[in-house]
Short mmCIF file of C-alpha atoms and ligand atoms in Angstrom, two decimals:
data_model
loop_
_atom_site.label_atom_id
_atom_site.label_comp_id
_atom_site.label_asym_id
_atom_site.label_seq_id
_atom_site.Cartn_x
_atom_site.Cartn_y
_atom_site.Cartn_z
CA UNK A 27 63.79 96.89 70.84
CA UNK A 28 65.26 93.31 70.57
CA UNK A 29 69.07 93.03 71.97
CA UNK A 30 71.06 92.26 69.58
CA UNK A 31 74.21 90.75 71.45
CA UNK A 32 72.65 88.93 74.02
CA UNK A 33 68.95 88.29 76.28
CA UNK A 34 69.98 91.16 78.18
CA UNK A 35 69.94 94.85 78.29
CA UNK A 36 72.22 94.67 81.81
CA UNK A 37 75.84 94.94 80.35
CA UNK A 38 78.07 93.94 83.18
CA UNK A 39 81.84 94.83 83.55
CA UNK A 40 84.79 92.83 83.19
CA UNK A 41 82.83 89.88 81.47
CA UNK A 42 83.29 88.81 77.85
CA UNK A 43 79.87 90.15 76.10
CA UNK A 44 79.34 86.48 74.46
CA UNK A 45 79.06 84.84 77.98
CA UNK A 46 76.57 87.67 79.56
CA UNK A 47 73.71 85.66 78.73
CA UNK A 48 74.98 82.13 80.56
CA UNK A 49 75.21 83.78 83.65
CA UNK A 50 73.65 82.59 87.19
CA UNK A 51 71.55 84.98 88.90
CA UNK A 52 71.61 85.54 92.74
CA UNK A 53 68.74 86.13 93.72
CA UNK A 54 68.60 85.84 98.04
CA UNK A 55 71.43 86.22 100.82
CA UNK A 56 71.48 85.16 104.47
CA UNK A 57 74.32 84.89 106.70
CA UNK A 58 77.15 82.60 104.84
CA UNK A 59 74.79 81.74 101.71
CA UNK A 60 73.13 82.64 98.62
CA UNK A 61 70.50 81.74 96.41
CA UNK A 62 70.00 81.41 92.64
CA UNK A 63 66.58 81.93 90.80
CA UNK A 64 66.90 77.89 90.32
CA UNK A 65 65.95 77.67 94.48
CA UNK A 66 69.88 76.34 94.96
CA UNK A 67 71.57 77.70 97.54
CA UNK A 68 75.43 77.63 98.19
CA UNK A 69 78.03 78.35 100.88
CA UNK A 70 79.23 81.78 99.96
CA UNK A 71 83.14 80.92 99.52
CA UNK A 72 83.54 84.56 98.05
CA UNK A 73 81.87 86.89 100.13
CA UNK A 74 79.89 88.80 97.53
CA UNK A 75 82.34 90.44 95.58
CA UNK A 76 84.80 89.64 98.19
CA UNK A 77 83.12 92.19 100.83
CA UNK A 78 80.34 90.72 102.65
CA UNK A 79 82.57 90.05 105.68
CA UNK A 80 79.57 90.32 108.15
CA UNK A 81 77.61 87.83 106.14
CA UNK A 82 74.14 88.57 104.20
CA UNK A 83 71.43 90.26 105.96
CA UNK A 84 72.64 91.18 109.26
CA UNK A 85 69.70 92.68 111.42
CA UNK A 86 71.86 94.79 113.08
CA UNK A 87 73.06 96.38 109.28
CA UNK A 88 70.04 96.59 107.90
CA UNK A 89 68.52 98.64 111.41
CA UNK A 90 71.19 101.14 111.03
CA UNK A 91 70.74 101.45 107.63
CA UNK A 92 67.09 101.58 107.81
CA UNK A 93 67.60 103.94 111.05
CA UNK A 94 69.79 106.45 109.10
CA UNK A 95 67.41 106.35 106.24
CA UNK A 96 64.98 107.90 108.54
CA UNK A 97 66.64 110.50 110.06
CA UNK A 98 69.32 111.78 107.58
CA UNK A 99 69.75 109.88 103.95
CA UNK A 100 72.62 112.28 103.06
CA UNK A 101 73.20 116.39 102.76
CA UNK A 102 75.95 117.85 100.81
CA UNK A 103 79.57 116.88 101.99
CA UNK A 104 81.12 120.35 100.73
CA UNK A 105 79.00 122.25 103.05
CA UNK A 106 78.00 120.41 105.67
CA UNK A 107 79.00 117.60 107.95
CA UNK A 108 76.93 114.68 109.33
CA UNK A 109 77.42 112.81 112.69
CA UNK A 110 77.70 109.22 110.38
CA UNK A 111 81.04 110.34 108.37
CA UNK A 112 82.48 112.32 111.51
CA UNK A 113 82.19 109.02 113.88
CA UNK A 114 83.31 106.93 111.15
CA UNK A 115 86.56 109.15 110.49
CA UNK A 116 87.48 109.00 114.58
CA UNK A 117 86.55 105.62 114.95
CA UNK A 118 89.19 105.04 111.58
CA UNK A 119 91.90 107.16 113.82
CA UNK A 120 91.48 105.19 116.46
CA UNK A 121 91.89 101.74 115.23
CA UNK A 122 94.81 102.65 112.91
CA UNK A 123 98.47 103.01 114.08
CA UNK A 124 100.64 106.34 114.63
CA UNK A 125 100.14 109.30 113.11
CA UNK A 126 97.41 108.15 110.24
CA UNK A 127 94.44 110.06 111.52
CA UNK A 128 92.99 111.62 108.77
CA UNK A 129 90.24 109.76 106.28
CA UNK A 130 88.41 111.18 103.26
CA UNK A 131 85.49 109.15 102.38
CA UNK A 132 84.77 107.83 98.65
CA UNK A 133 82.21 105.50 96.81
CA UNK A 134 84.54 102.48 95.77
CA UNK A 135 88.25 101.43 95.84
CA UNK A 136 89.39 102.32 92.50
CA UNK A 137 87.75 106.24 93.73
CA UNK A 138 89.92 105.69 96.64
CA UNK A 139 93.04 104.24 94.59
CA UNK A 140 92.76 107.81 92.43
CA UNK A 141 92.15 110.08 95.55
CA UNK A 142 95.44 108.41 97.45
CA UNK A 143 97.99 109.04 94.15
CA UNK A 144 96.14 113.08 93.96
CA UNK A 145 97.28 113.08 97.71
CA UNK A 146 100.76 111.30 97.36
CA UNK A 147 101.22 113.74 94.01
CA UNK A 148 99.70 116.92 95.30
CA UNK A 149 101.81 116.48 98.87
CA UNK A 150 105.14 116.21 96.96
CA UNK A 151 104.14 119.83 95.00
CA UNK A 152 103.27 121.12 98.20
CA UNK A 153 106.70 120.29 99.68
CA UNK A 154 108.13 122.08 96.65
CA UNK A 155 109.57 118.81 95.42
CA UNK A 156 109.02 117.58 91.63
CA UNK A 157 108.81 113.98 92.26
CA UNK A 158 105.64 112.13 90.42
CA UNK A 159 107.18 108.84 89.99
CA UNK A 160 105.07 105.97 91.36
CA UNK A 161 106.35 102.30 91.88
CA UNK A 162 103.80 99.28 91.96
CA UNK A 163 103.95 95.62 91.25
CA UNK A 164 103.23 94.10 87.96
CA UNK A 165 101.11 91.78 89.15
CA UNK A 166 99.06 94.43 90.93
CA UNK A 167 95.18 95.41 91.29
CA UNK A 168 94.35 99.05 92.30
CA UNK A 169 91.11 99.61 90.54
CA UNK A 170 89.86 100.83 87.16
CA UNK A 171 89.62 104.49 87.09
CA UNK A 172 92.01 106.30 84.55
CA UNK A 173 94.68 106.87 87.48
CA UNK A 174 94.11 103.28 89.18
CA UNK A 175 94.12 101.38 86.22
CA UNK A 176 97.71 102.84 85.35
CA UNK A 177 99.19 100.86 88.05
CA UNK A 178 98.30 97.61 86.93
CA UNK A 179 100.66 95.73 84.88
CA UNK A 180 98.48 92.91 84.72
CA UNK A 181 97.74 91.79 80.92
CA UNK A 182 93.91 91.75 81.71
CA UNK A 183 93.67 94.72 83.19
CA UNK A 184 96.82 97.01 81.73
CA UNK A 185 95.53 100.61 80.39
CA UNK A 186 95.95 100.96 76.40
CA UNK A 187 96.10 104.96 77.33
CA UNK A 188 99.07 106.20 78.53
CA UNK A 189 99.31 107.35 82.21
CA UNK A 190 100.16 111.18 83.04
CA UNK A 191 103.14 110.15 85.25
CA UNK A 192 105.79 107.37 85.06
CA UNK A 193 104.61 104.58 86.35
CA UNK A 194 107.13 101.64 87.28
CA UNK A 195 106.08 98.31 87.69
CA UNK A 196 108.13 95.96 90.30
CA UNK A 197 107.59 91.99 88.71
CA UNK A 198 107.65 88.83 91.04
CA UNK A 199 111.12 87.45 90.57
CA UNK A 200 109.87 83.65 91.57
CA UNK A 201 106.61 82.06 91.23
CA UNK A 202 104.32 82.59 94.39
CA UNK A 203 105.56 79.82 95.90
CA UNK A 204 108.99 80.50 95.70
CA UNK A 205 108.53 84.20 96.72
CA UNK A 206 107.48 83.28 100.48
CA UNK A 207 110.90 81.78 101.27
CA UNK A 208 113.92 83.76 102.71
CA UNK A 209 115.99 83.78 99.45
CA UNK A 210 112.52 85.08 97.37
CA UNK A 211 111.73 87.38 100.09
CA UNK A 212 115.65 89.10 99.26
CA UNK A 213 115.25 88.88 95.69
CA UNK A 214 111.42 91.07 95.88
CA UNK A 215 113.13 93.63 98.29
CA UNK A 216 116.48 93.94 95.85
CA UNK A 217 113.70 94.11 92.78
CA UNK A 218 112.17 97.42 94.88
CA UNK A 219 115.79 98.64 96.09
CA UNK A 220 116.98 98.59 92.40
CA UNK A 221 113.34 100.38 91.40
CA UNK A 222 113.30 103.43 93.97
CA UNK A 223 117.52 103.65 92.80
CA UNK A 224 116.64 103.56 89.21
CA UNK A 225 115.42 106.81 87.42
CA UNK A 226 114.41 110.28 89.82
CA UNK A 227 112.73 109.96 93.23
CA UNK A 228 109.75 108.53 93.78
CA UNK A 229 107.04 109.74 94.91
CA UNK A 230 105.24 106.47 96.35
CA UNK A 231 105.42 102.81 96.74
CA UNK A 232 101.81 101.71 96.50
CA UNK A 233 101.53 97.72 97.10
CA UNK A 234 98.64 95.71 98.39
CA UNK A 235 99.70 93.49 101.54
CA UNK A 236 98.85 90.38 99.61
CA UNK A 237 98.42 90.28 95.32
CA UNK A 238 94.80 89.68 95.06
CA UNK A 239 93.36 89.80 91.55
CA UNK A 240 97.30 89.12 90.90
CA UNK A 241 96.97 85.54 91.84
CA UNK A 242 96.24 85.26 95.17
CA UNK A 243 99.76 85.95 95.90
CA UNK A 244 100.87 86.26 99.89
CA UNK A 245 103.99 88.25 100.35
CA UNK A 246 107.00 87.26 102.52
CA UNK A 247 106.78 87.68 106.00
CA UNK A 248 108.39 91.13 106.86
CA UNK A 249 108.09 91.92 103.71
CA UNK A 250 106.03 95.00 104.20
CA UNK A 251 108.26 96.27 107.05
CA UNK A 252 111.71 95.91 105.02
CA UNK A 253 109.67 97.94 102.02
CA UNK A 254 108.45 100.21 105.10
CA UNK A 255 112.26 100.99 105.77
CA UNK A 256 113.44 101.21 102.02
CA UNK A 257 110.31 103.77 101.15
CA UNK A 258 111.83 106.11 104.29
CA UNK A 259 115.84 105.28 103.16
CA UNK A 260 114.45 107.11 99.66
CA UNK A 261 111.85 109.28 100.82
CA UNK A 262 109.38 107.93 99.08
CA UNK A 263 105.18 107.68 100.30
CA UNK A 264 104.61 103.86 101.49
CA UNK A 265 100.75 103.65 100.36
CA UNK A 266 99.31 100.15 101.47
CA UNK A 267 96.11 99.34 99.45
CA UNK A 268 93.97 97.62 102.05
CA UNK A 269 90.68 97.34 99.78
CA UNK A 270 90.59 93.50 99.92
CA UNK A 271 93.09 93.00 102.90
CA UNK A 272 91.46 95.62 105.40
CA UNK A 273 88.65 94.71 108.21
CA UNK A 274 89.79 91.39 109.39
CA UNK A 275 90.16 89.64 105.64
CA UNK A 276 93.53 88.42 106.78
CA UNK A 277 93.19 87.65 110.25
CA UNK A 278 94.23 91.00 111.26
CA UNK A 279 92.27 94.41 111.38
CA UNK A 280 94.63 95.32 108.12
CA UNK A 281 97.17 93.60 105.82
CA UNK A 282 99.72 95.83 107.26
CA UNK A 283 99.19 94.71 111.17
CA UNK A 284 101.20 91.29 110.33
CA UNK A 285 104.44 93.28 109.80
CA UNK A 286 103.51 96.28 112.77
CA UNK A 287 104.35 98.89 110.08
CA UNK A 288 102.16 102.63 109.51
CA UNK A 289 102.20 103.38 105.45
CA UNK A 290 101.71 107.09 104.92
CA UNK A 291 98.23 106.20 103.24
CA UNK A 292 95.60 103.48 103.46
CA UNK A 293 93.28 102.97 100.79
CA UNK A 294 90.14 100.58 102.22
CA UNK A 295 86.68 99.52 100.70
CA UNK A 296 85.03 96.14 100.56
CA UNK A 297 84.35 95.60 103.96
CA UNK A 298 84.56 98.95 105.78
CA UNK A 299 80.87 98.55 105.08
CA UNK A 300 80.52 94.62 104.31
CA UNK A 301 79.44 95.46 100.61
CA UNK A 302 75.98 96.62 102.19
CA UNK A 303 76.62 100.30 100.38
CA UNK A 304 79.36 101.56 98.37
CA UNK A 305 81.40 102.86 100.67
CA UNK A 306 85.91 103.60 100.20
CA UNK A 307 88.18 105.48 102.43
CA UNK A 308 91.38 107.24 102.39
CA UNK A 309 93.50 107.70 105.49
CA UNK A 310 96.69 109.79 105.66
CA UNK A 311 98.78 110.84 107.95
CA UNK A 312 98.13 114.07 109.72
CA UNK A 313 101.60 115.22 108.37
CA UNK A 314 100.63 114.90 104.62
CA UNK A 315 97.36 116.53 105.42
CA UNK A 316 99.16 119.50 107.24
CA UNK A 317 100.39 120.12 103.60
CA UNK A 318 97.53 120.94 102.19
CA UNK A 319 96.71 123.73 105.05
CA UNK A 320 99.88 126.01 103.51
CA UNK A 321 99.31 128.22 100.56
CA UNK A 322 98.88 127.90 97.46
CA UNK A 323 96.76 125.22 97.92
CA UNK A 324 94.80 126.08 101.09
CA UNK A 325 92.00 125.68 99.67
CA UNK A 326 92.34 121.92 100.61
CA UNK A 327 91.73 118.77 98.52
CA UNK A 328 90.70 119.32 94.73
CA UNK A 329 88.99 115.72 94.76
CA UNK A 330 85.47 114.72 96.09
CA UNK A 331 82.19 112.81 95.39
CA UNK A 332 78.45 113.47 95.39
CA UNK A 333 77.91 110.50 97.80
CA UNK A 334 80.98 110.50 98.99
CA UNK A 335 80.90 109.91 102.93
CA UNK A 336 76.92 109.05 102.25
CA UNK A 337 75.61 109.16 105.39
CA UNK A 338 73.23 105.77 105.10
CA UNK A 339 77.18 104.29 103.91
CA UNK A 340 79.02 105.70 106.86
CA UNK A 341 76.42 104.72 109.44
CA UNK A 342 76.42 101.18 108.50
CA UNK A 343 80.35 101.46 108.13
CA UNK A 344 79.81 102.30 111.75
CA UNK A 345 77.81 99.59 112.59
CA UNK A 346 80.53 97.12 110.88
CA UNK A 347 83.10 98.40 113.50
CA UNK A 348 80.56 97.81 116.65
CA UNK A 349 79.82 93.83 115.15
CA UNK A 350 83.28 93.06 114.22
CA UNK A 351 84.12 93.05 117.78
CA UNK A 352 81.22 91.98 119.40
CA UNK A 353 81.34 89.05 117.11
CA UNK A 354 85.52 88.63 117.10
CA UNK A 355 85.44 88.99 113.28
CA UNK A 356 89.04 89.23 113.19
CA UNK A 357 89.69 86.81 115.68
CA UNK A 358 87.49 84.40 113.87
CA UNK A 359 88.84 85.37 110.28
CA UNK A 360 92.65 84.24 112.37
CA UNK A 361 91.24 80.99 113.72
CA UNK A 362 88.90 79.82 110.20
CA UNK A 363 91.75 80.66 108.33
CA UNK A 364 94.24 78.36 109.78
CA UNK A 365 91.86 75.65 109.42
CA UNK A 366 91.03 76.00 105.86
CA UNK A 367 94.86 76.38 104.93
CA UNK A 368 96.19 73.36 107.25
CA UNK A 369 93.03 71.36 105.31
CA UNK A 370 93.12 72.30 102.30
CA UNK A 371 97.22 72.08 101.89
CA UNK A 372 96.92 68.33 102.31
CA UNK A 373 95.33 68.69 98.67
CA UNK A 374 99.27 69.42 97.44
CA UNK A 375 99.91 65.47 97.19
CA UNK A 376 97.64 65.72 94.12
CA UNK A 377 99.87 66.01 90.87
CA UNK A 378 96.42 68.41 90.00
CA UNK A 379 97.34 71.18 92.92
CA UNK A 380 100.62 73.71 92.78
CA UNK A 381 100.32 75.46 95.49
CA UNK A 382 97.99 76.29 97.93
CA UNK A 383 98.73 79.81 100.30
CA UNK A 384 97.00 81.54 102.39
CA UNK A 385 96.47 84.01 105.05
CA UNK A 386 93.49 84.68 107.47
CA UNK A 387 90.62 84.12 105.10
CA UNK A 388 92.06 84.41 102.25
CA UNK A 389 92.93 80.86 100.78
CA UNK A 390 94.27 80.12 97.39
CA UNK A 391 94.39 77.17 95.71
CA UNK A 392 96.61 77.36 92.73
CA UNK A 393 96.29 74.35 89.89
CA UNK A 394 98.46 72.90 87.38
CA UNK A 395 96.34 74.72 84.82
CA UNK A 396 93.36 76.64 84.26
CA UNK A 397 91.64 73.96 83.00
CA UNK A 398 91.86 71.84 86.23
CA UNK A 399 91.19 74.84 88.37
CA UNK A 400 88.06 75.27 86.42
CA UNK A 401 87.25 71.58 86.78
CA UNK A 402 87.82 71.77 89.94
CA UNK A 403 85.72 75.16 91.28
CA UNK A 404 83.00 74.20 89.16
CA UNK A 405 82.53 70.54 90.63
CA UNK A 406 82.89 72.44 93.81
CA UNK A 407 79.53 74.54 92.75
CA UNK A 408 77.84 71.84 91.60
CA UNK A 409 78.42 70.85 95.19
CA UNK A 410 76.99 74.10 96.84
CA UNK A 411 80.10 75.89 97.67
CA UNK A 412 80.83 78.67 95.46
CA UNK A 413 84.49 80.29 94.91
CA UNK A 414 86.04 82.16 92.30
CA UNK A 415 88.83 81.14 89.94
CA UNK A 416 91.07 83.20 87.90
CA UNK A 417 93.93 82.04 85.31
CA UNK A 418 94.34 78.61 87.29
CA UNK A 419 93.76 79.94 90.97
CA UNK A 420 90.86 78.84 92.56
CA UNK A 421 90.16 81.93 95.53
CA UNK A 422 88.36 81.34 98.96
CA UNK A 423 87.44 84.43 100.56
CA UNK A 424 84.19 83.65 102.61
CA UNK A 425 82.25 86.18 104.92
CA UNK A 426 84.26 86.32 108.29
CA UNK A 427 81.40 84.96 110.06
CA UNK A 428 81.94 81.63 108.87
CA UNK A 429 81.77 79.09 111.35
CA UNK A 430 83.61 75.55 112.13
CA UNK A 431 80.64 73.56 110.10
CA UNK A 432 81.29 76.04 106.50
CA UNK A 433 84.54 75.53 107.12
CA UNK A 434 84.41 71.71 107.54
CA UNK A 435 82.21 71.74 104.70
CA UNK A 436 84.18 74.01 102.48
CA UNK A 437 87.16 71.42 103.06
CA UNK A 438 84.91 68.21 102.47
CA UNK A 439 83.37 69.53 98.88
CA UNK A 440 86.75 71.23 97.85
CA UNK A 441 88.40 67.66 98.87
CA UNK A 442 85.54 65.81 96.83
CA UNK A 443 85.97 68.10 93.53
CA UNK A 444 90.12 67.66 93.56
CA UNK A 445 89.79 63.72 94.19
CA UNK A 446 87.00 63.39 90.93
CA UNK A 447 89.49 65.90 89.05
CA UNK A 448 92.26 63.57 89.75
CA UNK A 449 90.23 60.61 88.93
CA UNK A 450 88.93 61.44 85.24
CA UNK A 451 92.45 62.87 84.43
CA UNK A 452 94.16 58.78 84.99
C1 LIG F 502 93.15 95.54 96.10
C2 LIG F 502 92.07 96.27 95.36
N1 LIG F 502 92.19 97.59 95.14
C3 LIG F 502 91.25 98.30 94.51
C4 LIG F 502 90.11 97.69 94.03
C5 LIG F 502 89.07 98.49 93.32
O1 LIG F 502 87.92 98.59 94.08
P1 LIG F 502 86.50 98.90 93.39
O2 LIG F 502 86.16 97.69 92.58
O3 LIG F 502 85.59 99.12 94.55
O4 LIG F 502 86.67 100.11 92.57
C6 LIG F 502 89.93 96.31 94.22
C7 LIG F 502 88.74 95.61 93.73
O5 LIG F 502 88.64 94.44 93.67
C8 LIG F 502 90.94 95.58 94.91
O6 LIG F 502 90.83 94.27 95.12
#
């Protein structure tokens, strides 16, 4: 039968209905660029959907995937165990700090999001204490299951259902810019101090270690370790939601390495497994999971998924690991980072530009108003460099393999679209 809202039957998320049908369609990926059906290809300035840190097509992925297909696709994760998940979950321990040795393995980040608040609530019960309280920022992005989607505050994104614990929402008391000085960095942390003083104890901070779908926003330096110190002062769980931040994004393995802090749970996705399978993890510490050995509850965690851990995911999750340091992904993401920012924050002498931030490769440029930001990312397509731009921020976020030619090139065509922008608006 005919459609009757638009040429397709595909309906997408997150995308108004009435612009389904104008859509581009990818249709080929290698390495740092794509392809649309028109034979165009671009420099991939947003990774996929922000994941593909490894690039498109890596051999070496697509042999382990291809290897695990043919030896073990996936067996049931309630029963049974696979080699894939296990080496995944001790490689995990290994690379993160202190005591946070203990993963669960999930489909996506919003599955992770709502397995990390079970843990944070369930640990609380378990310790006999009636604290359910949770603490985010306004301006956060945890996902869109029931649970995640309760800690947005975000207009576009803010639940119309009401959540099944309080939920308090921490907003930025400067614009982004303002936030990464000393004085903004004290007013955020007295913002927090007055949150985990005001009402009963919480039972977790959960912050990401920069505001991603919040605007691009990057957090004062320290800022994580003075929230590190207020979360023990009350008690509360420090959960650091490393979905976009973890695996190198920002020039460190996690978000959370700038400030040499260990949260009490890590929420990661995206590119544990480059966006080549859906693949999310939970790691806690191995105090919180000692919890869950004591009775009533020894039965263990209530929460799991079909394909949770799939063992096709977890082997090329593996694989990720082994060619982020053979290939100095993180090293590179440091280095390609600092470029892009030092380039592209000459663009702040145009009246057109805000702010531009950044960290690693990660790279915001905010404009004086969505229009211009739209102006200006689209000329920038038309150009063969594709980014992303939300409510007047214009986000960079290429694959971590980019290399000194994308990034000249990025700056050139980015440079070229602001200048034109600048030009038709005298
Ligand atoms: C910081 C953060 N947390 C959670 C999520 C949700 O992940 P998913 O879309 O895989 O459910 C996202 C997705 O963009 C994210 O950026």
């Amino acid at each position: 039968m005919q459609n009757s809202t638009s040429t397709s039957s595909l309906w997408r998320p997150w995308t108004p209905i009435t612009q389904q049908a104008n859509s581009m369609r990818i249709v080929e990926a290698k390495g740092n660029r794509v392809r649309d059906a028109e034979g165009k290809w671009y420099l991939d300035g947003i990774s996929g959907v922000l994941n593909a840190s490894c690039g498109h097509g890596h051999p070496r992925l697509i042999e382990a995937a291809t290897r695990q297909f043919q030896q073990l696709v996936h067996y049931d994760p309630m029963v049974s165990t696979h080699d894939p998940a296990e080496t995944l979950a001790s490689r995990l321990a290994e690379i993160a700090p202190g005591e946070l040795n203990e993963t669960v393995l999930t489909n996506s980040g919003s599955e992770a999001t709502e397995a990390a608040l079970r843990i944070a609530l369930q640990y609380w019960r378990n310790n006999g204490e009636d604290r359910n309280r949770v603490i985010t920022f306004e301006a956060a992005y945890h996902g869109t299951t029931y649970l995640a989607q309760q800690l947005s505050g975000l207009p576009f994104t803010v639940s119309e259902w009401a959540p099944p614990f309080p939920v308090d929402h921490v907003s930025l008391p400067a614009s982004p810019r303002e936030i990464r000085t000393e004085e903004g960095a004290d007013a955020l942390i007295g913002l927090f101090t007055r949150a985990l003083e005001a009402g009963p104890p919480a039972a977790a901070v959960m912050v990401e270690p920069l505001l991603g779908l919040g605007g691009c926003v990057v957090l004062p330096a320290g800022f994580l370790a003075r929230l590190r110190k207020l979360c023990d002062q009350h008690g509360a769980l420090l959960i650091l939601d490393e979905v976009f931040c973890g695996f190198g994004r920002t020039g460190r393995m996690f978000g959370f390495d700038h400030d040499g802090i260990t949260p009490d749970i890590v929420t990661l996705s995206k590119g544990i497994s480059g966006g080549y399978l859906p693949l999310a993890a939970v790691m806690v510490t191995s105090s919180i999971k000692e919890t869950f050995i004591r009775e009533p509850i020894a039965q263990g965690l209530r929460y799991g998924h079909t394909t949770g851990g799939h063992a096709v995911a977890a082997a090329v999750g593996n694989t990720v690991l082994d060619i982020m340091a053979d290939e100095k992904l993180v090293e590179n993401s440091a280095a390609q980072g600092a470029t892009l920012l030092k380039g592209l924050g000459k663009l702040e002498s145009s009246p057109l530009i805000a702010d531009v931030r950044g960290l690693g490769l990660v790279v915001a440029i905010e404009a004086d108003a969505p229009e211009s930001a739209a102006a200006i990312a689209e000329a920038t397509a038309r150009a063969g460099v594709m980014t992303r731009h939300e409510r007047g921020v214009i986000r960079i976020a290429p694959p971590l393999t980019l290399t000194d030619d994308d990034t000249a090139e990025i700056l050139q065509k980015i440079g070229t679209a602001v200048e034109d922008a600048d030009a038709a608006r005298r």
